[in-house]
Structures are given as structure tokens and as C-alpha cells.
Amino acid sequence: MSSIANTDVRLERVFDPISLATLNAKAEMLERLDNKYVVGAGILHRAAAELARHFDILEIEGRRAFTYETCYFDNSDRRSYFDHHQGRRQRAKVRVRKYVDAGLCFVEVKLKDKRGATIKKRLPYEIGKFGVLDETALAYVDGVYFDQYRHEFPYALERVLDMSYVRMTLVAKEGGERMTIDSGIRFFAPGSSHAINDDHFILETKSANANGIADRILRAMHQHPTKHCSKYCTGIAILNQAPRHNKFLPALRKLGSVPAPQTAKALPGREIEAAA
């Protein structure tokens, strides 16, 4: 039995369920301060009981772990990647995300405000358009970028990276805080792909002040935020899609996936086509 299955069983035992409607009413968190942690299965298992005292788990039709598929868009020079690498405040990540189990799809744009908080804007999208940005989607990206930064979106977009993973979502019983648990992470780019070891999990805490209940529980277990742990940027680095990745090395080391030239191995049955 895999570590993902073991973790899922543990979570089903210790967490109380919460519906999607109640979760959104308590903590939709489209604007938040967040921390990311890379932890092993053992740490997550040990943290589960304490987390369950303070958090419920999203459950939809009896399911508590949900498959996400995401394609990211950047320009040919990887401008979005390097904006993150250089720590620029005015930056954006553009993606189309498919919520596989729910049969939903959104265009999503992640931005930063003046205090460094993450702002996520999203537009419902036809699931059949996953992998492309049509004129409506591009206009939406331009609009939310202009609203935030007061100038036009600066570069043309093409599909550069796909990923998939399984996510569990926790929400604080008192509201105002969320935590996601991602596992089974897979990256796909033209000609290459990579699977993160199933014993590694990316946890993301989302709260008003970046020092919520989950952060304190993890800190008590000697776990500290993993800096520069964007899944998009780590995927680009792992698959050698950009020439520099030193800023992301701490996250890459924790994930056990420091890239080396020509080491990304293809996974069976999945590849994205190079942009025309």
C-alpha cells in the first residue's frame, strides 16, 4: 500500500468532514498570506491528530482526496519563472486548472499585493479548452493584471508545463484558515516528465497573517516553511526548462529532485506537445 493510501486512511479516521459550501463560507481564501512546507509521510502522520483538533477536511460525495490537473502558461523566455526567481513583486502565474473529480475547470491568475499577499483570480472555463487560452481567457488575464498593477500584461503566453497531483483540503473549525496537502505530484513538459517521490508532501497554509494554527503545529514539530516552493517553478527547474534554478534549490533538495542535465525521465502515457 502506498504512502498516499496510508495517509488518506489516517485522515479519514481523525478528521471530521466539512462540505464545500461550508468551507467556502468559512475560508475561501482567494486573498491570503501563505507558507509552504515540504514534509515526509512520517511527519504528516504524526501531525494528523493535533491538526484534527483544529481542522475539518473537505468531503464531497464521500471523497476526501481530489485529483487536480493544471497547465501553466509562460512566454518563450520563461518570464513568469524568472520574475519569481528574482523575487519581483509585480509578477503573475497564469494557469488553467481542471478539478477532475468535480468536472470543473477555471482560468486562474495568481498575483501579489504590496504586502506580499497572494491574490488569486479565477474565471470558469470550458473543460474542453483545458490546455489553451482563448480570446476570452486572454482578455481576463489582461484585465486582472491591469487592475492589480495598472499596466498591461507584458508578454505573450504559451503552454509550457503540465502537472497533476492529489489534494486534500483542511479548514479551521473556527474559520479564517485553510491548509492543503498535495501528494503524488507529477510534472510534464515537451519531451520530458518527472514524478516526485510519493513519500514527499507539499503542505500549504493559508491565513490572514501567515502564522496560523497549522503553522504553529508544524513549528512545534520542528518544521519550518520551505522558501521559494512554487510548484510551477520547481517543475520548470526539475525538467530543465530554464537555465537557472539556484533560488529554488532548498525546495528541490527537500523534494529529492535536484535537476541534472538530461536526467528527467519520461513517464508512460503522458506528454504535452511543444507550442507551435
PDB file of C-alpha atoms in Angstrom:
ATOM      1  CA  MET A   1       0.000   0.000   0.000  1.00  0.00           C
ATOM      2  CA  SER A   2       1.400   3.423  -0.929  1.00  0.00           C
ATOM      3  CA  SER A   3       2.117   6.247   1.473  1.00  0.00           C
ATOM      4  CA  ILE A   4      -0.682   8.212  -0.193  1.00  0.00           C
ATOM      5  CA  ALA A   5      -3.194   5.492   0.652  1.00  0.00           C
ATOM      6  CA  ASN A   6      -1.890   5.229   4.227  1.00  0.00           C
ATOM      7  CA  THR A   7      -2.135   8.978   4.690  1.00  0.00           C
ATOM      8  CA  ASP A   8      -5.657   9.045   3.255  1.00  0.00           C
ATOM      9  CA  VAL A   9      -6.797   6.344   5.684  1.00  0.00           C
ATOM     10  CA  ARG A  10      -5.225   8.247   8.579  1.00  0.00           C
ATOM     11  CA  LEU A  11      -7.005  11.453   7.588  1.00  0.00           C
ATOM     12  CA  GLU A  12     -10.349   9.711   7.174  1.00  0.00           C
ATOM     13  CA  ARG A  13     -10.061   8.366  10.694  1.00  0.00           C
ATOM     14  CA  VAL A  14      -9.073  11.535  12.511  1.00  0.00           C
ATOM     15  CA  PHE A  15     -10.735  14.473  10.704  1.00  0.00           C
ATOM     16  CA  ASP A  16     -14.369  15.485  10.767  1.00  0.00           C
ATOM     17  CA  PRO A  17     -15.846  16.212   7.315  1.00  0.00           C
ATOM     18  CA  ILE A  18     -16.975  19.586   6.012  1.00  0.00           C
ATOM     19  CA  SER A  19     -18.953  20.384   2.847  1.00  0.00           C
ATOM     20  CA  LEU A  20     -17.661  22.615   0.060  1.00  0.00           C
ATOM     21  CA  ALA A  21     -20.355  25.230   0.729  1.00  0.00           C
ATOM     22  CA  THR A  22     -19.438  25.414   4.402  1.00  0.00           C
ATOM     23  CA  LEU A  23     -15.730  25.520   3.599  1.00  0.00           C
ATOM     24  CA  ASN A  24     -16.195  28.475   1.254  1.00  0.00           C
ATOM     25  CA  ALA A  25     -18.335  30.282   3.807  1.00  0.00           C
ATOM     26  CA  LYS A  26     -15.644  29.829   6.446  1.00  0.00           C
ATOM     27  CA  ALA A  27     -12.469  30.457   4.454  1.00  0.00           C
ATOM     28  CA  GLU A  28     -12.500  30.886   0.676  1.00  0.00           C
ATOM     29  CA  MET A  29      -9.028  32.499   0.952  1.00  0.00           C
ATOM     30  CA  LEU A  30      -8.640  33.948  -2.543  1.00  0.00           C
ATOM     31  CA  GLU A  31      -6.533  36.653  -0.860  1.00  0.00           C
ATOM     32  CA  ARG A  32      -4.189  35.380   1.821  1.00  0.00           C
ATOM     33  CA  LEU A  33      -0.672  35.053   3.181  1.00  0.00           C
ATOM     34  CA  ASP A  34       0.658  31.564   2.747  1.00  0.00           C
ATOM     35  CA  ASN A  35       3.504  29.285   3.740  1.00  0.00           C
ATOM     36  CA  LYS A  36       4.594  26.072   2.058  1.00  0.00           C
ATOM     37  CA  TYR A  37       6.265  23.110   3.710  1.00  0.00           C
ATOM     38  CA  VAL A  38       7.836  20.001   2.208  1.00  0.00           C
ATOM     39  CA  VAL A  39       7.423  17.153   4.695  1.00  0.00           C
ATOM     40  CA  GLY A  40       7.742  13.392   4.740  1.00  0.00           C
ATOM     41  CA  ALA A  41       4.909  10.953   5.323  1.00  0.00           C
ATOM     42  CA  GLY A  42       6.060  10.279   8.898  1.00  0.00           C
ATOM     43  CA  ILE A  43       5.824  13.944   9.884  1.00  0.00           C
ATOM     44  CA  LEU A  44       2.366  14.245   8.335  1.00  0.00           C
ATOM     45  CA  HIS A  45       1.134  11.141  10.144  1.00  0.00           C
ATOM     46  CA  ARG A  46       2.398  12.464  13.476  1.00  0.00           C
ATOM     47  CA  ALA A  47       0.827  15.883  12.888  1.00  0.00           C
ATOM     48  CA  ALA A  48      -2.588  14.496  11.895  1.00  0.00           C
ATOM     49  CA  ALA A  49      -4.037  14.037  15.391  1.00  0.00           C
ATOM     50  CA  GLU A  50      -3.168  17.579  16.508  1.00  0.00           C
ATOM     51  CA  LEU A  51      -4.352  19.073  13.228  1.00  0.00           C
ATOM     52  CA  ALA A  52      -7.662  17.218  13.598  1.00  0.00           C
ATOM     53  CA  ARG A  53      -8.338  19.029  16.886  1.00  0.00           C
ATOM     54  CA  HIS A  54      -8.480  22.306  14.971  1.00  0.00           C
ATOM     55  CA  PHE A  55      -9.361  21.431  11.357  1.00  0.00           C
ATOM     56  CA  ASP A  56     -12.059  19.641   9.363  1.00  0.00           C
ATOM     57  CA  ILE A  57     -11.464  18.010   5.982  1.00  0.00           C
ATOM     58  CA  LEU A  58     -13.345  18.762   2.778  1.00  0.00           C
ATOM     59  CA  GLU A  59     -15.586  15.867   1.780  1.00  0.00           C
ATOM     60  CA  ILE A  60     -17.636  15.707  -1.428  1.00  0.00           C
ATOM     61  CA  GLU A  61     -19.809  12.650  -2.125  1.00  0.00           C
ATOM     62  CA  GLY A  62     -17.753  10.581   0.302  1.00  0.00           C
ATOM     63  CA  ARG A  63     -14.427  11.540  -1.275  1.00  0.00           C
ATOM     64  CA  ARG A  64     -11.705  13.373   0.650  1.00  0.00           C
ATOM     65  CA  ALA A  65      -8.782  13.332  -1.794  1.00  0.00           C
ATOM     66  CA  PHE A  66      -9.215  15.012  -5.177  1.00  0.00           C
ATOM     67  CA  THR A  67      -7.224  14.933  -8.413  1.00  0.00           C
ATOM     68  CA  TYR A  68      -6.082  18.249  -9.873  1.00  0.00           C
ATOM     69  CA  GLU A  69      -4.624  18.730 -13.350  1.00  0.00           C
ATOM     70  CA  THR A  70      -3.022  22.056 -14.198  1.00  0.00           C
ATOM     71  CA  CYS A  71      -1.341  23.547 -17.242  1.00  0.00           C
ATOM     72  CA  TYR A  72       0.829  26.632 -16.837  1.00  0.00           C
ATOM     73  CA  PHE A  73       1.472  29.360 -19.359  1.00  0.00           C
ATOM     74  CA  ASP A  74       4.595  31.492 -19.740  1.00  0.00           C
ATOM     75  CA  ASN A  75       6.468  33.076 -22.614  1.00  0.00           C
ATOM     76  CA  SER A  76       9.335  31.523 -24.562  1.00  0.00           C
ATOM     77  CA  ASP A  77      11.880  33.227 -22.271  1.00  0.00           C
ATOM     78  CA  ARG A  78      10.110  31.955 -19.117  1.00  0.00           C
ATOM     79  CA  ARG A  79       9.385  35.475 -17.913  1.00  0.00           C
ATOM     80  CA  SER A  80       6.991  34.357 -15.167  1.00  0.00           C
ATOM     81  CA  TYR A  81       9.556  31.827 -13.905  1.00  0.00           C
ATOM     82  CA  PHE A  82      12.353  34.409 -13.766  1.00  0.00           C
ATOM     83  CA  ASP A  83      10.096  37.033 -12.159  1.00  0.00           C
ATOM     84  CA  HIS A  84       9.674  34.521  -9.323  1.00  0.00           C
ATOM     85  CA  HIS A  85      13.359  33.590  -9.358  1.00  0.00           C
ATOM     86  CA  GLN A  86      14.303  37.257  -8.951  1.00  0.00           C
ATOM     87  CA  GLY A  87      11.622  37.961  -6.349  1.00  0.00           C
ATOM     88  CA  ARG A  88       9.805  40.665  -8.297  1.00  0.00           C
ATOM     89  CA  ARG A  89       6.675  41.935  -6.594  1.00  0.00           C
ATOM     90  CA  GLN A  90       4.826  42.653  -9.833  1.00  0.00           C
ATOM     91  CA  ARG A  91       4.508  39.139 -11.162  1.00  0.00           C
ATOM     92  CA  ALA A  92       1.875  36.690 -12.280  1.00  0.00           C
ATOM     93  CA  LYS A  93       1.316  32.985 -12.733  1.00  0.00           C
ATOM     94  CA  VAL A  94      -1.277  32.034 -15.318  1.00  0.00           C
ATOM     95  CA  ARG A  95      -2.772  28.565 -15.450  1.00  0.00           C
ATOM     96  CA  VAL A  96      -5.794  26.526 -16.431  1.00  0.00           C
ATOM     97  CA  ARG A  97      -6.783  24.141 -13.661  1.00  0.00           C
ATOM     98  CA  LYS A  98      -9.048  21.132 -14.016  1.00  0.00           C
ATOM     99  CA  TYR A  99     -10.805  19.798 -10.919  1.00  0.00           C
ATOM    100  CA  VAL A 100     -11.029  16.285 -12.299  1.00  0.00           C
ATOM    101  CA  ASP A 101     -13.441  14.701  -9.815  1.00  0.00           C
ATOM    102  CA  ALA A 102     -15.848  17.649  -9.927  1.00  0.00           C
ATOM    103  CA  GLY A 103     -15.640  18.072 -13.701  1.00  0.00           C
ATOM    104  CA  LEU A 104     -14.839  21.781 -13.337  1.00  0.00           C
ATOM    105  CA  CYS A 105     -12.251  23.985 -14.999  1.00  0.00           C
ATOM    106  CA  PHE A 106     -11.003  27.529 -14.349  1.00  0.00           C
ATOM    107  CA  VAL A 107      -8.547  30.032 -15.752  1.00  0.00           C
ATOM    108  CA  GLU A 108      -6.581  31.170 -12.699  1.00  0.00           C
ATOM    109  CA  VAL A 109      -4.223  34.115 -12.261  1.00  0.00           C
ATOM    110  CA  LYS A 110      -2.061  34.468  -9.156  1.00  0.00           C
ATOM    111  CA  LEU A 111      -0.718  37.931  -8.306  1.00  0.00           C
ATOM    112  CA  LYS A 112       0.961  39.668  -5.367  1.00  0.00           C
ATOM    113  CA  ASP A 113      -0.200  42.764  -3.493  1.00  0.00           C
ATOM    114  CA  LYS A 114       2.048  45.392  -1.879  1.00  0.00           C
ATOM    115  CA  ARG A 115       2.492  43.415   1.341  1.00  0.00           C
ATOM    116  CA  GLY A 116       3.342  40.220  -0.496  1.00  0.00           C
ATOM    117  CA  ALA A 117      -0.038  38.561  -0.014  1.00  0.00           C
ATOM    118  CA  THR A 118      -1.206  36.184  -2.734  1.00  0.00           C
ATOM    119  CA  ILE A 119      -4.266  37.212  -4.722  1.00  0.00           C
ATOM    120  CA  LYS A 120      -5.955  34.557  -6.833  1.00  0.00           C
ATOM    121  CA  LYS A 121      -8.474  35.470  -9.507  1.00  0.00           C
ATOM    122  CA  ARG A 122     -10.316  32.851 -11.496  1.00  0.00           C
ATOM    123  CA  LEU A 123     -12.740  32.529 -14.381  1.00  0.00           C
ATOM    124  CA  PRO A 124     -14.983  29.496 -15.048  1.00  0.00           C
ATOM    125  CA  TYR A 125     -13.789  27.828 -18.240  1.00  0.00           C
ATOM    126  CA  GLU A 126     -14.948  25.119 -20.618  1.00  0.00           C
ATOM    127  CA  ILE A 127     -13.288  21.861 -19.625  1.00  0.00           C
ATOM    128  CA  GLY A 128     -12.724  21.034 -23.288  1.00  0.00           C
ATOM    129  CA  LYS A 129     -10.434  24.073 -23.558  1.00  0.00           C
ATOM    130  CA  PHE A 130      -8.009  22.770 -20.956  1.00  0.00           C
ATOM    131  CA  GLY A 131      -4.527  23.413 -22.335  1.00  0.00           C
ATOM    132  CA  VAL A 132      -5.355  26.549 -24.323  1.00  0.00           C
ATOM    133  CA  LEU A 133      -6.201  30.170 -23.602  1.00  0.00           C
ATOM    134  CA  ASP A 134      -8.904  31.540 -25.887  1.00  0.00           C
ATOM    135  CA  GLU A 135      -9.578  35.229 -26.516  1.00  0.00           C
ATOM    136  CA  THR A 136     -11.918  35.483 -23.524  1.00  0.00           C
ATOM    137  CA  ALA A 137      -9.309  33.910 -21.245  1.00  0.00           C
ATOM    138  CA  LEU A 138      -6.532  36.181 -22.514  1.00  0.00           C
ATOM    139  CA  ALA A 139      -8.742  39.241 -22.034  1.00  0.00           C
ATOM    140  CA  TYR A 140      -9.449  38.079 -18.477  1.00  0.00           C
ATOM    141  CA  VAL A 141      -5.727  37.718 -17.750  1.00  0.00           C
ATOM    142  CA  ASP A 142      -5.071  41.190 -19.170  1.00  0.00           C
ATOM    143  CA  GLY A 143      -7.891  42.690 -17.116  1.00  0.00           C
ATOM    144  CA  VAL A 144      -6.978  41.281 -13.709  1.00  0.00           C
ATOM    145  CA  TYR A 145      -3.299  42.087 -14.275  1.00  0.00           C
ATOM    146  CA  PHE A 146      -4.134  45.689 -15.176  1.00  0.00           C
ATOM    147  CA  ASP A 147      -6.475  46.044 -12.197  1.00  0.00           C
ATOM    148  CA  GLN A 148      -3.685  44.967  -9.852  1.00  0.00           C
ATOM    149  CA  TYR A 149      -0.615  46.642 -11.368  1.00  0.00           C
ATOM    150  CA  ARG A 150      -2.113  49.435 -13.513  1.00  0.00           C
ATOM    151  CA  HIS A 151      -0.295  48.460 -16.690  1.00  0.00           C
ATOM    152  CA  GLU A 152      -0.825  45.929 -19.442  1.00  0.00           C
ATOM    153  CA  PHE A 153       0.196  42.298 -19.225  1.00  0.00           C
ATOM    154  CA  PRO A 154       3.736  42.393 -20.641  1.00  0.00           C
ATOM    155  CA  TYR A 155       4.278  39.191 -22.646  1.00  0.00           C
ATOM    156  CA  ALA A 156       2.697  36.598 -24.928  1.00  0.00           C
ATOM    157  CA  LEU A 157       1.712  33.297 -23.337  1.00  0.00           C
ATOM    158  CA  GLU A 158       2.239  29.704 -24.427  1.00  0.00           C
ATOM    159  CA  ARG A 159       1.675  26.379 -22.694  1.00  0.00           C
ATOM    160  CA  VAL A 160       4.936  25.300 -21.029  1.00  0.00           C
ATOM    161  CA  LEU A 161       4.223  22.883 -18.156  1.00  0.00           C
ATOM    162  CA  ASP A 162       1.537  20.427 -17.079  1.00  0.00           C
ATOM    163  CA  MET A 163       1.245  18.858 -13.650  1.00  0.00           C
ATOM    164  CA  SER A 164      -1.077  16.585 -11.733  1.00  0.00           C
ATOM    165  CA  TYR A 165      -1.424  15.755  -8.060  1.00  0.00           C
ATOM    166  CA  VAL A 166      -3.869  14.648  -5.390  1.00  0.00           C
ATOM    167  CA  ARG A 167      -5.047  17.273  -2.880  1.00  0.00           C
ATOM    168  CA  MET A 168      -6.741  17.141   0.492  1.00  0.00           C
ATOM    169  CA  THR A 169      -8.079  20.413   1.914  1.00  0.00           C
ATOM    170  CA  LEU A 170      -8.460  21.270   5.593  1.00  0.00           C
ATOM    171  CA  VAL A 171     -10.342  24.258   7.018  1.00  0.00           C
ATOM    172  CA  ALA A 172     -10.075  25.575  10.562  1.00  0.00           C
ATOM    173  CA  LYS A 173     -13.085  24.744  12.709  1.00  0.00           C
ATOM    174  CA  GLU A 174     -13.265  28.413  13.724  1.00  0.00           C
ATOM    175  CA  GLY A 175     -12.818  29.589  10.112  1.00  0.00           C
ATOM    176  CA  GLY A 176     -10.358  32.008   8.559  1.00  0.00           C
ATOM    177  CA  GLU A 177      -7.631  29.485   7.793  1.00  0.00           C
ATOM    178  CA  ARG A 178      -7.047  26.669   5.334  1.00  0.00           C
ATOM    179  CA  MET A 179      -4.386  24.078   4.690  1.00  0.00           C
ATOM    180  CA  THR A 180      -3.845  21.925   1.614  1.00  0.00           C
ATOM    181  CA  ILE A 181      -1.938  18.645   1.400  1.00  0.00           C
ATOM    182  CA  ASP A 182      -0.586  17.728  -2.047  1.00  0.00           C
ATOM    183  CA  SER A 183       0.869  14.338  -2.954  1.00  0.00           C
ATOM    184  CA  GLY A 184       1.539  12.196  -5.993  1.00  0.00           C
ATOM    185  CA  ILE A 185       2.999  15.218  -7.816  1.00  0.00           C
ATOM    186  CA  ARG A 186       3.849  14.701 -11.491  1.00  0.00           C
ATOM    187  CA  PHE A 187       5.361  17.220 -13.941  1.00  0.00           C
ATOM    188  CA  PHE A 188       5.139  17.094 -17.744  1.00  0.00           C
ATOM    189  CA  ALA A 189       6.838  19.282 -20.378  1.00  0.00           C
ATOM    190  CA  PRO A 190       7.559  18.732 -24.068  1.00  0.00           C
ATOM    191  CA  GLY A 191       9.811  15.682 -24.251  1.00  0.00           C
ATOM    192  CA  SER A 192      10.213  15.069 -20.514  1.00  0.00           C
ATOM    193  CA  SER A 193       8.382  14.281 -17.301  1.00  0.00           C
ATOM    194  CA  HIS A 194       9.154  13.633 -13.639  1.00  0.00           C
ATOM    195  CA  ALA A 195       7.417  12.107 -10.628  1.00  0.00           C
ATOM    196  CA  ILE A 196       8.066  13.366  -7.096  1.00  0.00           C
ATOM    197  CA  ASN A 197       8.577  10.538  -4.604  1.00  0.00           C
ATOM    198  CA  ASP A 198       5.225   9.597  -3.082  1.00  0.00           C
ATOM    199  CA  ASP A 199       6.719   9.932   0.409  1.00  0.00           C
ATOM    200  CA  HIS A 200       7.061  13.709  -0.112  1.00  0.00           C
ATOM    201  CA  PHE A 201       4.136  16.059   0.523  1.00  0.00           C
ATOM    202  CA  ILE A 202       3.738  19.777  -0.094  1.00  0.00           C
ATOM    203  CA  LEU A 203       1.640  21.433   2.588  1.00  0.00           C
ATOM    204  CA  GLU A 204       0.365  24.974   2.109  1.00  0.00           C
ATOM    205  CA  THR A 205      -1.087  27.009   4.968  1.00  0.00           C
ATOM    206  CA  LYS A 206      -3.302  29.963   4.098  1.00  0.00           C
ATOM    207  CA  SER A 207      -4.210  32.552   6.701  1.00  0.00           C
ATOM    208  CA  ALA A 208      -4.531  36.278   7.288  1.00  0.00           C
ATOM    209  CA  ASN A 209      -1.102  36.670   8.894  1.00  0.00           C
ATOM    210  CA  ALA A 210       0.976  33.640   7.761  1.00  0.00           C
ATOM    211  CA  ASN A 211       1.156  32.460  11.378  1.00  0.00           C
ATOM    212  CA  GLY A 212      -1.970  30.387  11.793  1.00  0.00           C
ATOM    213  CA  ILE A 213      -2.803  27.298  13.800  1.00  0.00           C
ATOM    214  CA  ALA A 214      -1.317  24.897  11.254  1.00  0.00           C
ATOM    215  CA  ASP A 215       1.925  26.886  11.135  1.00  0.00           C
ATOM    216  CA  ARG A 216       2.236  26.671  14.904  1.00  0.00           C
ATOM    217  CA  ILE A 217       1.546  22.929  14.918  1.00  0.00           C
ATOM    218  CA  LEU A 218       4.203  22.333  12.276  1.00  0.00           C
ATOM    219  CA  ARG A 219       6.681  24.618  14.021  1.00  0.00           C
ATOM    220  CA  ALA A 220       6.218  22.626  17.236  1.00  0.00           C
ATOM    221  CA  MET A 221       7.335  19.591  15.220  1.00  0.00           C
ATOM    222  CA  HIS A 222      10.463  21.488  14.068  1.00  0.00           C
ATOM    223  CA  GLN A 223       9.070  22.020  10.587  1.00  0.00           C
ATOM    224  CA  HIS A 224       9.682  25.423   9.030  1.00  0.00           C
ATOM    225  CA  PRO A 225       8.423  26.981   5.791  1.00  0.00           C
ATOM    226  CA  THR A 226      10.241  25.892   2.653  1.00  0.00           C
ATOM    227  CA  LYS A 227      11.145  29.091   0.854  1.00  0.00           C
ATOM    228  CA  HIS A 228      10.517  29.502  -2.870  1.00  0.00           C
ATOM    229  CA  CYS A 229       8.451  26.330  -3.182  1.00  0.00           C
ATOM    230  CA  SER A 230       6.277  27.241  -6.158  1.00  0.00           C
ATOM    231  CA  LYS A 231       5.196  24.002  -7.816  1.00  0.00           C
ATOM    232  CA  TYR A 232       5.365  25.738 -11.193  1.00  0.00           C
ATOM    233  CA  CYS A 233       8.931  26.933 -10.652  1.00  0.00           C
ATOM    234  CA  THR A 234      10.149  23.652  -9.196  1.00  0.00           C
ATOM    235  CA  GLY A 235       8.609  21.791 -12.128  1.00  0.00           C
ATOM    236  CA  ILE A 236      10.309  24.081 -14.641  1.00  0.00           C
ATOM    237  CA  ALA A 237      13.624  23.605 -12.820  1.00  0.00           C
ATOM    238  CA  ILE A 238      13.330  19.815 -12.444  1.00  0.00           C
ATOM    239  CA  LEU A 239      12.592  19.396 -16.150  1.00  0.00           C
ATOM    240  CA  ASN A 240      15.496  21.677 -17.154  1.00  0.00           C
ATOM    241  CA  GLN A 241      13.174  24.178 -18.829  1.00  0.00           C
ATOM    242  CA  ALA A 242      15.205  27.189 -17.591  1.00  0.00           C
ATOM    243  CA  PRO A 243      18.976  27.723 -17.245  1.00  0.00           C
ATOM    244  CA  ARG A 244      18.991  28.862 -13.606  1.00  0.00           C
ATOM    245  CA  HIS A 245      17.308  27.433 -10.521  1.00  0.00           C
ATOM    246  CA  ASN A 246      19.581  28.293  -7.565  1.00  0.00           C
ATOM    247  CA  LYS A 247      16.833  30.162  -5.702  1.00  0.00           C
ATOM    248  CA  PHE A 248      14.693  27.027  -5.690  1.00  0.00           C
ATOM    249  CA  LEU A 249      17.462  24.653  -4.557  1.00  0.00           C
ATOM    250  CA  PRO A 250      16.231  24.331  -0.926  1.00  0.00           C
ATOM    251  CA  ALA A 251      12.802  23.208  -2.158  1.00  0.00           C
ATOM    252  CA  LEU A 252      14.310  20.939  -4.809  1.00  0.00           C
ATOM    253  CA  ARG A 253      16.567  19.265  -2.245  1.00  0.00           C
ATOM    254  CA  LYS A 254      13.669  18.669   0.128  1.00  0.00           C
ATOM    255  CA  LEU A 255      11.698  17.146  -2.725  1.00  0.00           C
ATOM    256  CA  GLY A 256      14.671  14.934  -3.588  1.00  0.00           C
ATOM    257  CA  SER A 257      14.616  16.281  -7.132  1.00  0.00           C
ATOM    258  CA  VAL A 258      17.664  18.473  -7.784  1.00  0.00           C
ATOM    259  CA  PRO A 259      17.917  18.563 -11.584  1.00  0.00           C
ATOM    260  CA  ALA A 260      20.927  17.408 -13.544  1.00  0.00           C
ATOM    261  CA  PRO A 261      21.339  17.725 -17.322  1.00  0.00           C
ATOM    262  CA  GLN A 262      19.406  15.113 -19.292  1.00  0.00           C
ATOM    263  CA  THR A 263      18.141  13.253 -16.207  1.00  0.00           C
ATOM    264  CA  ALA A 264      14.408  13.889 -16.486  1.00  0.00           C
ATOM    265  CA  LYS A 265      12.817  10.567 -17.469  1.00  0.00           C
ATOM    266  CA  ALA A 266       9.586  10.193 -19.363  1.00  0.00           C
ATOM    267  CA  LEU A 267       6.600   8.790 -17.512  1.00  0.00           C
ATOM    268  CA  PRO A 268       4.444   6.394 -19.521  1.00  0.00           C
ATOM    269  CA  GLY A 269       1.359   7.643 -21.293  1.00  0.00           C
ATOM    270  CA  ARG A 270       1.640  11.368 -20.753  1.00  0.00           C
ATOM    271  CA  GLU A 271       3.413  14.182 -22.554  1.00  0.00           C
ATOM    272  CA  ILE A 272       2.448  17.656 -23.679  1.00  0.00           C
ATOM    273  CA  GLU A 273       3.068  18.913 -27.150  1.00  0.00           C
ATOM    274  CA  ALA A 274       5.529  21.700 -27.790  1.00  0.00           C
ATOM    275  CA  ALA A 275       3.935  25.033 -28.593  1.00  0.00           C
ATOM    276  CA  ALA A 276       3.532  25.725 -32.257  1.00  0.00           C
TER     277      ALA A 276
END
